[in-house]
XYZ file of C-alpha atoms in Angstrom:
560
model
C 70.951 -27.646 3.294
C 67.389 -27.088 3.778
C 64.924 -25.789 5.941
C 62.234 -28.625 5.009
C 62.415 -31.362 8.217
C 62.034 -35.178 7.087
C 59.392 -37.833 8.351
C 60.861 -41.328 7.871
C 58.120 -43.650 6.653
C 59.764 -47.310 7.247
C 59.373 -50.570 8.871
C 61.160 -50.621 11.803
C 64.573 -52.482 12.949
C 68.042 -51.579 12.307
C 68.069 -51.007 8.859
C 65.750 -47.681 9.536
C 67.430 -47.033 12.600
C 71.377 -47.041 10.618
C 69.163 -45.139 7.754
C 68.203 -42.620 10.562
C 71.340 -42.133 11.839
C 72.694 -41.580 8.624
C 70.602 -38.832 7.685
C 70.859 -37.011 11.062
C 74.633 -37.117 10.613
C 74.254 -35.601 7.009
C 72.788 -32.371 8.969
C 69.032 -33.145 8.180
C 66.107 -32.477 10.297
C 64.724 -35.630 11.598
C 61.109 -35.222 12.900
C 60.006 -38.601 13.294
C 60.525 -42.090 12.257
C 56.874 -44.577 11.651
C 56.331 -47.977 10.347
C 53.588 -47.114 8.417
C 52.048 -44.047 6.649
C 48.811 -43.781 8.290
C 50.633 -43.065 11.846
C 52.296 -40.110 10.313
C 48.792 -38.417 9.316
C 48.725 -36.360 11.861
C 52.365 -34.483 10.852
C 52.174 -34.377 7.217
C 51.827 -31.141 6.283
C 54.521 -28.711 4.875
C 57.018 -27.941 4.858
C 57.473 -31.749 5.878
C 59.108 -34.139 3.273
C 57.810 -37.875 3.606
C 60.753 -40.272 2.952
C 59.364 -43.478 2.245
C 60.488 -47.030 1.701
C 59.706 -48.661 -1.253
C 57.792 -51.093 0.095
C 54.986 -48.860 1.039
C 54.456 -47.071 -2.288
C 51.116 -48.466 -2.937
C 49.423 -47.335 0.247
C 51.081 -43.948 -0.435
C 47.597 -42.932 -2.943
C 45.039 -43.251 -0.059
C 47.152 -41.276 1.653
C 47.490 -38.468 -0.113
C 43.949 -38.451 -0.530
C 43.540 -38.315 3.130
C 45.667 -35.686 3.787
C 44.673 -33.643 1.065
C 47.910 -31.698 0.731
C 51.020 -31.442 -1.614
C 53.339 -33.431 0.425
C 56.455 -34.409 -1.394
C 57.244 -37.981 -1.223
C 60.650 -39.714 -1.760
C 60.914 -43.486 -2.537
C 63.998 -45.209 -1.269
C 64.788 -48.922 -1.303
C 66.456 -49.344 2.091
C 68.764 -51.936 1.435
C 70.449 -49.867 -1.837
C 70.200 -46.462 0.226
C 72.302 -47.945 3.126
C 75.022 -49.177 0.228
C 75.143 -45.839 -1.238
C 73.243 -43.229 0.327
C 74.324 -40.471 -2.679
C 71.670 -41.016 -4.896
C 68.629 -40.380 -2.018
C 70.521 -37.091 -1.122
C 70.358 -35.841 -4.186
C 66.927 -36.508 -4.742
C 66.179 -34.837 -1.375
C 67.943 -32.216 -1.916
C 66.034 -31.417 -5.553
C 63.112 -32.126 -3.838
C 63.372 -29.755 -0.980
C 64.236 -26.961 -3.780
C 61.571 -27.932 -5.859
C 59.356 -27.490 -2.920
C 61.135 -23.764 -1.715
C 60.358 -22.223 -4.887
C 56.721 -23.503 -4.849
C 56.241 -21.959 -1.759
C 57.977 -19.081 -2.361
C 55.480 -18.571 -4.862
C 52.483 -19.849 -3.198
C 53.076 -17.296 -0.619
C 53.411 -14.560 -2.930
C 50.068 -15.498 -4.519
C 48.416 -15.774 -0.917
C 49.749 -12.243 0.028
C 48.144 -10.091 -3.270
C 45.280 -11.733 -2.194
C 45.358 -10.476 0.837
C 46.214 -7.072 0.144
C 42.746 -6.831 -2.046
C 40.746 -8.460 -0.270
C 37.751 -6.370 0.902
C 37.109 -7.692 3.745
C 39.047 -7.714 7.015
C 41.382 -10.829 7.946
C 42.585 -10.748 11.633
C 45.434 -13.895 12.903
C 46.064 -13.460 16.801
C 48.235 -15.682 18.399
C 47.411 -17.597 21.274
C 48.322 -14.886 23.572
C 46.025 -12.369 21.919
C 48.846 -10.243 20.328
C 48.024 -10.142 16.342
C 50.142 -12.212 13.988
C 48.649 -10.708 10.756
C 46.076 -7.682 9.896
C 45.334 -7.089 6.429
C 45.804 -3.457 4.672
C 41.692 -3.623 4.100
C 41.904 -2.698 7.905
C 43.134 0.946 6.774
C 40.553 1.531 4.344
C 37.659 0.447 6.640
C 38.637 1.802 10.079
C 41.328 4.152 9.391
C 43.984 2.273 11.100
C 47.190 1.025 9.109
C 47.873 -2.304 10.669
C 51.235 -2.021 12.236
C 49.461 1.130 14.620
C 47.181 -1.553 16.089
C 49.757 -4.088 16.550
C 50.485 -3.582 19.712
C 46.863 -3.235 20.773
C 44.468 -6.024 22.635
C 41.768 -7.470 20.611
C 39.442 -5.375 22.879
C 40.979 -2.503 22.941
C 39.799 -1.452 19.515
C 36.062 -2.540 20.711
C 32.634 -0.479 21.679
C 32.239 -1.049 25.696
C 28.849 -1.862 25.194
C 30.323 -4.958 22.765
C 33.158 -6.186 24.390
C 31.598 -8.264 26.616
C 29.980 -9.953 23.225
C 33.240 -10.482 21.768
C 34.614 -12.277 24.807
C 32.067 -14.452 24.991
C 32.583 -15.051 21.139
C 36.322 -15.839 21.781
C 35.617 -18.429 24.813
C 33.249 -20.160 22.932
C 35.454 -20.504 19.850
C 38.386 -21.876 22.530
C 36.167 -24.537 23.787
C 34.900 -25.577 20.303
C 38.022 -25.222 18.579
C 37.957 -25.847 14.473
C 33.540 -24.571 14.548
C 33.234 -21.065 13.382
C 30.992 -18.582 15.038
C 29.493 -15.249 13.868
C 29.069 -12.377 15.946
C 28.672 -8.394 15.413
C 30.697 -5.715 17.055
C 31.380 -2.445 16.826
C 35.072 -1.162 15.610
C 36.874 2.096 16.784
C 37.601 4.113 14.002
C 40.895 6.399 13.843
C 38.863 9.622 12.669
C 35.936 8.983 15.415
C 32.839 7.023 16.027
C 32.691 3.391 15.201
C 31.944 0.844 11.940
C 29.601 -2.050 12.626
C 31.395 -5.691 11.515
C 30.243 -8.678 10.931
C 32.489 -11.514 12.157
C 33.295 -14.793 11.587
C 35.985 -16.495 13.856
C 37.312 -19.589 14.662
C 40.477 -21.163 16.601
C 43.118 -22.840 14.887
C 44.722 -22.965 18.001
C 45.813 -27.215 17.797
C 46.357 -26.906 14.168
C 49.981 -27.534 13.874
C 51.833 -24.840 11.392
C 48.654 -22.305 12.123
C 48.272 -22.224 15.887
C 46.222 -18.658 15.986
C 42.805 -17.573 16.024
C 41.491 -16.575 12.679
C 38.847 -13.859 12.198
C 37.629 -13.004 8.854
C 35.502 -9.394 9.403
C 33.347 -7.238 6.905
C 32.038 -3.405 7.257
C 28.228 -3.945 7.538
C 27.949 -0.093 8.450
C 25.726 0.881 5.546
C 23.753 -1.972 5.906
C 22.977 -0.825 9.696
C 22.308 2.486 8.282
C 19.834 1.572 6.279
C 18.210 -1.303 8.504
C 18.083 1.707 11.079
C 16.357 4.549 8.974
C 13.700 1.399 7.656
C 13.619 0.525 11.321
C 12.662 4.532 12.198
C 10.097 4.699 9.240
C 8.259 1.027 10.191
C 7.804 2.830 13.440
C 6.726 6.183 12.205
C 4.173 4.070 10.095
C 3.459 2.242 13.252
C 2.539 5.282 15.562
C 0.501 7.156 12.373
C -1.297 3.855 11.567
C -2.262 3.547 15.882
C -2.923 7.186 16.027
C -5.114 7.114 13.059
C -7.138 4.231 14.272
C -5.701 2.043 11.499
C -4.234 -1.433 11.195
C -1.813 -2.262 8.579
C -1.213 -5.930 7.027
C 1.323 -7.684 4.829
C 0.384 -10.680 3.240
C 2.845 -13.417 1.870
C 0.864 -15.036 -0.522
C 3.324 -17.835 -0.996
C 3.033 -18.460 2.866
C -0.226 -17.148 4.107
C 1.532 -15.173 6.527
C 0.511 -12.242 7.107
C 2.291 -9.504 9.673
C -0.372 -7.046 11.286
C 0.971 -3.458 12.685
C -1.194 -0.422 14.104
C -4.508 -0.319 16.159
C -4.830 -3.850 16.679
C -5.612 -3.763 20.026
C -8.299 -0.756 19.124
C -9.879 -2.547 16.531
C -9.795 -6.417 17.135
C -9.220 -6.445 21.265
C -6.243 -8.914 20.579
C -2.780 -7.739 21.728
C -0.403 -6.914 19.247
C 1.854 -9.973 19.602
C -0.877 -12.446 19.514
C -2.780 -11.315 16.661
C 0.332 -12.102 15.005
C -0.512 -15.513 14.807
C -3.775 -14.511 12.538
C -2.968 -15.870 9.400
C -4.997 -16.164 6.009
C -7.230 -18.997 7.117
C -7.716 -17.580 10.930
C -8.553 -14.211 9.137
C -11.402 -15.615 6.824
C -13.125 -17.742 9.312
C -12.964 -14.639 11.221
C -15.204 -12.288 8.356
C -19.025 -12.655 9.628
C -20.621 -15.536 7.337
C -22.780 -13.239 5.480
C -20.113 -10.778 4.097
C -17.328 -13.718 3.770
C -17.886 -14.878 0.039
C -18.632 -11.326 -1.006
C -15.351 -10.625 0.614
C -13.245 -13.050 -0.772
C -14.738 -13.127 -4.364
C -13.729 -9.368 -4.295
C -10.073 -10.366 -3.421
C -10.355 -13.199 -6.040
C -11.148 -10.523 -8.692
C -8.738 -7.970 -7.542
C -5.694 -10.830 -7.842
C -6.849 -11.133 -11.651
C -7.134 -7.331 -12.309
C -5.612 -4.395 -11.525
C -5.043 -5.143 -7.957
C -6.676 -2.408 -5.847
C -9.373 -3.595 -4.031
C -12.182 -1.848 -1.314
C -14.261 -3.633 0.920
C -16.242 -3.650 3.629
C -17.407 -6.592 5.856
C -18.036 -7.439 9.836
C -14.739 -8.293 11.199
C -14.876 -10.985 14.902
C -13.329 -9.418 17.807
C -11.726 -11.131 20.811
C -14.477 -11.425 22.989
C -16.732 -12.638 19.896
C -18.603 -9.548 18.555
C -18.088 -7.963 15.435
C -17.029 -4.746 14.094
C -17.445 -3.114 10.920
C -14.302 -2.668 9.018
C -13.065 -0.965 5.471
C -10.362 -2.875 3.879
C -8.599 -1.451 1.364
C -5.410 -2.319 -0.371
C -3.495 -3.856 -3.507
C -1.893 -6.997 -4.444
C 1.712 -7.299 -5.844
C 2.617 -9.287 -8.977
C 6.276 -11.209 -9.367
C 6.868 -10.958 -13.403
C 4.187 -13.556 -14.685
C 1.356 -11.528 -13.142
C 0.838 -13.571 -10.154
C 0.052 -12.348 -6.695
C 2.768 -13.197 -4.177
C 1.940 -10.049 -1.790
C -1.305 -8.287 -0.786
C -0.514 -5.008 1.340
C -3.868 -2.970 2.909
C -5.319 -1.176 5.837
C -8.604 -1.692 8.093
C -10.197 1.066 9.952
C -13.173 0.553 12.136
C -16.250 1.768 10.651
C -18.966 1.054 13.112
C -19.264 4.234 14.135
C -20.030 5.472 10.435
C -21.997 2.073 9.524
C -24.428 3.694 12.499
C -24.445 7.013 11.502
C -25.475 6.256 8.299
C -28.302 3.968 9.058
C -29.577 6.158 11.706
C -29.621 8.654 8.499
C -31.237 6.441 6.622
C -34.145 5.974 9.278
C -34.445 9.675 9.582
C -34.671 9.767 5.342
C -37.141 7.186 5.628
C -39.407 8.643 8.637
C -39.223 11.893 6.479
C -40.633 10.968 3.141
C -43.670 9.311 5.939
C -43.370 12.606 6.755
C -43.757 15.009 3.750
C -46.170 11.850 1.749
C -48.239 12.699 5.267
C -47.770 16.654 4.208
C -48.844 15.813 0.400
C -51.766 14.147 1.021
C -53.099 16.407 3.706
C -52.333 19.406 1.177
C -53.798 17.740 -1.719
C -56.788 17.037 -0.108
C -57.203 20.532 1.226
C -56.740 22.163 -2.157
C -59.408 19.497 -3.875
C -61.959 20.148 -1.076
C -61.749 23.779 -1.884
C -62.036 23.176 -5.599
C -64.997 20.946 -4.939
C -66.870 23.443 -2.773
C -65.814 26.260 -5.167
C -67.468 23.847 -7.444
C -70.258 23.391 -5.741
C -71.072 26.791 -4.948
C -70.593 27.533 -8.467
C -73.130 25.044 -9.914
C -75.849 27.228 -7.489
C -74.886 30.667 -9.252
C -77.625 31.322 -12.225
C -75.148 34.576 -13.166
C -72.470 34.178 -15.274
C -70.916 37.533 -13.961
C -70.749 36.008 -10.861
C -69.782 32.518 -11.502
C -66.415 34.063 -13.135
C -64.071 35.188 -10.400
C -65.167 31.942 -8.613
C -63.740 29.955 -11.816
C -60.897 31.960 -11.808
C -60.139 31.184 -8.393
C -60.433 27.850 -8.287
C -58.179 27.840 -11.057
C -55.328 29.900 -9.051
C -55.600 27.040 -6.485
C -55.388 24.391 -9.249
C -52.171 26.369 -10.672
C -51.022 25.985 -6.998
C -51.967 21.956 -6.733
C -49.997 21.472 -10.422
C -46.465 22.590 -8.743
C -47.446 20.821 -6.050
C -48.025 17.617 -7.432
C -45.041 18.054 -9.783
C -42.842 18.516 -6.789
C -43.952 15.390 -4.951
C -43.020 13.444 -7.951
C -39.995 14.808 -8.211
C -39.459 13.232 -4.676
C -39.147 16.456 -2.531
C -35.964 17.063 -3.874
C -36.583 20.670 -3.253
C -37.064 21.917 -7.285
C -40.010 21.985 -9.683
C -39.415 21.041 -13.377
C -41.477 24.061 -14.450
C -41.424 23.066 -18.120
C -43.619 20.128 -17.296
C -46.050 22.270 -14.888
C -46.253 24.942 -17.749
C -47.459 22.117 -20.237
C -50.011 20.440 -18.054
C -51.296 24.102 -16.562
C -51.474 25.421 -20.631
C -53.648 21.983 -21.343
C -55.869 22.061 -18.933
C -56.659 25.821 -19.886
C -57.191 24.792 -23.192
C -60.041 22.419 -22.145
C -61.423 24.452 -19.501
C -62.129 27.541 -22.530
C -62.303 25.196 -25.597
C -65.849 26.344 -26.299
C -64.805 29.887 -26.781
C -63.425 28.503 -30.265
C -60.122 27.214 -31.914
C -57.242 28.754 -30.162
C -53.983 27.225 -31.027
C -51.144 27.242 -27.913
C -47.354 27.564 -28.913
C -44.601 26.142 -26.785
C -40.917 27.005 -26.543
C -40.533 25.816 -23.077
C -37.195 24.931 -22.315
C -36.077 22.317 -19.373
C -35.907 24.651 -16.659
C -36.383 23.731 -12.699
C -37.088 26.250 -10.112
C -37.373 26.567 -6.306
C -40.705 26.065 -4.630
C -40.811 29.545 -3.905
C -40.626 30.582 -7.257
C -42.590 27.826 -8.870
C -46.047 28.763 -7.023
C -45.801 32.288 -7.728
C -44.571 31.911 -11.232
C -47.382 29.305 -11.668
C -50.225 32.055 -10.705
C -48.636 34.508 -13.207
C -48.839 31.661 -16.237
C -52.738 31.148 -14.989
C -53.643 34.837 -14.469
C -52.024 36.064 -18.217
C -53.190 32.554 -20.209
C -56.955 32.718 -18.385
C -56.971 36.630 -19.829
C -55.678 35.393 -22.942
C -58.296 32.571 -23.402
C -61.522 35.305 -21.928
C -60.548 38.200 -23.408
C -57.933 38.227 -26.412
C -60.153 37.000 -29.065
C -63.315 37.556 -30.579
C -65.937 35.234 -32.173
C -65.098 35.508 -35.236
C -61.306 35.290 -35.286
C -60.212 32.384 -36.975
C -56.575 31.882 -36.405
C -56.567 33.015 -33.081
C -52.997 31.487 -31.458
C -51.373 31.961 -27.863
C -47.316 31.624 -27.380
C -45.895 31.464 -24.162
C -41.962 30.633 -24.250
C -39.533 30.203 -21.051
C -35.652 30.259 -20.906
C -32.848 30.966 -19.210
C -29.915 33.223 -19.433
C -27.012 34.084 -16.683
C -28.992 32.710 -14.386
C -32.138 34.701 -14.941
C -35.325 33.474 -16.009
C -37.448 34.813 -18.359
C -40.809 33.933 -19.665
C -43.430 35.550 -22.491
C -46.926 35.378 -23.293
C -48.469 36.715 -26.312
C -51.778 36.754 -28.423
C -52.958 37.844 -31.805
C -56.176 39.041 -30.489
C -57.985 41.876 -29.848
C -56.500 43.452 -26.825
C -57.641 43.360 -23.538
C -60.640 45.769 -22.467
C -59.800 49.075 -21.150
C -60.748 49.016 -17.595
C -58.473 45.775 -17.270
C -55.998 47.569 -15.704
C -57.859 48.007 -12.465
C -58.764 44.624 -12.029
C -57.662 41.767 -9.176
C -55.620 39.936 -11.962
C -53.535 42.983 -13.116
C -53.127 43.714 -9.456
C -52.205 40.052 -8.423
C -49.153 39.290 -11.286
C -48.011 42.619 -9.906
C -47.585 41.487 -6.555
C -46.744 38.049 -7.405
C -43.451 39.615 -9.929
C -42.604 41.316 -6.734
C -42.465 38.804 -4.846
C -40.457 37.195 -7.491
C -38.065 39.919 -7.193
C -38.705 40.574 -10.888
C -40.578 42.349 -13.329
C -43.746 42.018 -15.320
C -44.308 44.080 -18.254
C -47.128 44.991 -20.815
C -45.464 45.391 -24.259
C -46.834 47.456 -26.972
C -47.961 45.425 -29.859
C -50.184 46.368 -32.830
C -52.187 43.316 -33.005
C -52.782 41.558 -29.416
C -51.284 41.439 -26.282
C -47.568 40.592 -24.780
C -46.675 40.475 -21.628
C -42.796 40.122 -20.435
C -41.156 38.241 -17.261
C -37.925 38.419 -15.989
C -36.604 37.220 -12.416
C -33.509 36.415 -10.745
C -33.164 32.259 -10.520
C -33.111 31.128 -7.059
């Protein structure tokens, strides 16, 4: 005999009921006698056998299609069976063999699943006690399952979730068949607790099942990891506030964009309803005159390399603007497009001020020092003029010369003057270029003393106002000697060289002649005396060098 019971599928009358009768007395298991197959949808499921009269076989496909299970189905013809009932035991009794083994094997198949599958699979009975645990319990929580088998479903619960897990369970009784998903945490055997995920759901009026099915899965790492990003956004969060910064993330896709840091600070919107600022709010809210500039920037950076720095008048809550640098980089999915733009704003106002306040003072100060050059220019021209002037009255020439070579010391002075103004005050002369107009204008001031030829090696060379004037008078004082006293009448290749360069930062500069020499009582005179004071105050020295034919003279100072 078997263990399979029997559902009698026939019309009814006496024929089933004899036919009934007749299989109860052979010892089977008689569930339930119906008239027609539909009415027995609600039973058929193994290990059930469907015994059905002939009659019905072609209603028997939509059936099975119904039921959706491998129910075994025996044909009689109800009128032969009751003649000789041999032939449908037999076939029964093959059948319910046939079906044994299948199962035997079906079950087999069902349990190696089980005992590999990762996750957790949990059957409690009605009562709560568990019907089933699978070994993955062992390898997640450290339990085997037979040491929690005598444990409540709560037992093995965090306080803090238990109350989340009962509410779970109620909810699945009283919505039996829906799954639900809830978290919890699990007791582990060596300490602490695992975070699962859970999916449950009551089988509870499911005849052959009647439990409560939960299917769980170790989500610990996961929680790790959503923690530690969870610590770092909000390390990011309190640097970015305490900085003064506010951090964006753009979905390109979307135009969503998430805003973190000194919102507040910056825009006067609270945190949570800036939010709601998306790519549209946040270009009508760039002050009209920076907005194309703005976005044609982002356009470009989308199409390059990405980075991008900006700087544009950002609205505020209560309507007024603030100055902002944005700076950030877009990201590119694999065909080079932009799906993400991530950046930072800081208020700038405060350095936007600053700066044109500096600018103001820059401005107000070249007023200032064109005031200056005019004012000093003008002085040192109405001195040449009355020098001039006084000059043009003098019959002598022994007088008229020290007024000449006066007038020339303040002309020396006005060159490196006029070379620093054009040089925009930044504070250093180009000396070479003073040395070329000053050795020019020489030249033309003593032309009629003959044909003196001037050699340059002047190399580019700036120096500090303070050494530039004083320098300057030296160059005047030795070339004006040169040009009055070096040569004679006669002397036909008379030549001056004068040469300046630099080396370790010390400058040095030479002036020679071919001529005759300078007189002998030159040595006592106001120009000797002046380059000697003026190479002190240089912090240098000025030499005479010994030459057969001519003069040399020799400066070196320390560059400032």
């Amino acid at each position: 005999m078997f263990n399979a019971s029997l559902l009698l599928i026939a019309p009814a009358g006496e024929a089933r009921d004899a036919l009934a009768k007749l299989l109860t007395n052979r010892g089977y298991r008689l569930r339930a006698c119906f008239g027609q197959l539909h009415e027995a949808e609600s039973l058929a499921y193994a290990p059930h056998l469907l015994v059905v009269e002939e009659s019905l076989r072609a209603s028997t496909q939509g059936f099975k299609n119904k039921v959706q299970q491998a129910v075994p189905l025996c044909f009689f013809c109800l009128n032969h069976v009751l003649q000789d009932p041999v032939a449908l035991f037999v076939e029964l009794e093959i059948l319910a063999r046939t079906q044994s083994e299948e199962l035997r094997i079906g079950e087999a198949r069902v349990r190696q699943l089980l005992e590999h599958l990762a996750d957790i699979l949990v059957i409690l009975n009605a009562d709560g006690s568990p019907r089933y645990l699978s070994p993955s319990l062992e390898r997640i929580t450290g339990y085997r399952p037979e040491e929690l088998s005598s444990k409540g479903p709560l037992e093995v619960v965090h306080p803090e979730d238990q109350a989340k897990v009962r509410q779970a369970i109620f909810w699945s009784h009283e919505h039996p068949g829906l799954p639900i998903m809830f978290e919890y945490r699990h007791i582990h055997k060596q300490g602490g607790y695992v975070h699962l995920e859970s999916v449950g759901q009551s089988l509870l009026d499911v005849p052959g099942i009647s439990a409560f099915v939960v299917v769980s899965r170790d989500i610990s790492a996961r929680r790790g990891w959503e923690a530690k990003i969870q610590d770092s956004e909000q390390r990011y969060r309190v640097v970015a506030e305490q900085t003064g910064q506010m951090v964006y993330d753009w979905d390109v896709l979307s135009g969503e964009i998430q805003w973190v840091g000194a919102i507040e600070k910056i825009t006067g919107f609270e945190s949570e309803a800036y939010q709601d600022v998306n790519i549209e709010v946040w270009e009508s809210m760039i002050h009209e005159q920076e907005r194309a500039q703005t976005l044609a920037v982002l356009d470009q950076a989308a199409h390059a390399d990405g980075h991008f720095c900006m700087e544009y008048r950002l609205r505020r809550r209560d309507g007024s603007y603030v100055w902002v640098e944005d700076t950030g980089l877009f990201l590119k999915d694999e065909e080079g497009l932009a799906v993400r733009m991530l950046g930072s704003m800081k208020d700038i106002s405060q350095r936007r001020m600053q700066a044109e306040l500096l600018q103001n003072a820059v401005h107000e100060r070249e007023l200032l020092l064109q005031e200056i050059h005019h004012r000093v220019k003008n002085n040192f021209q109405i001195m040449i003029s009355l020098l001039n002037m006084q000059m043009r009255r003098l019959p002598r020439a022994e007088v008229l010369e020290p007024l000449r070579d006066v007038r020339n010391r303040l002309h020396s002075m006005l060159l490196v003057h006029e070379e620093l103004y054009r040089q925009g005050f930044s504070g250093r002369v180009p000396f070479r270029e003073c040395l070329e107009i000053l050795c020019r204008e020489l030249y033309l001031q003593y032309a009629e003393r003959g044909s003196i030829q001037i050699l340059e090696e002047l190399e580019p060379l700036s120096l500090s106002m303070d050494q530039a004037i004083p320098c300057g008078l030296i160059v005047n004082e030795l070339l004006t000697n040169a040009f009055k006293y070096a040569f004679s009448a006669e002397q036909r290749d008379a030549r001056i060289q004068i040469s300046l360069r630099s080396l370790d930062e010390c400058v040095f500069l030479e002036i020679n002649d071919n001529g005759v020499g300078l007189p002998d009582d030159y040595s006592s005179g106001l120009g000797l005396h002046l380059v000697e004071r003026l190479a002190h105050q240089l912090e240098g020295q000025c030499r005479r060098l010994p030459l057969s034919q001519g003069t040399a003279w020799h400066l070196s100072f320390p560059r400032a």
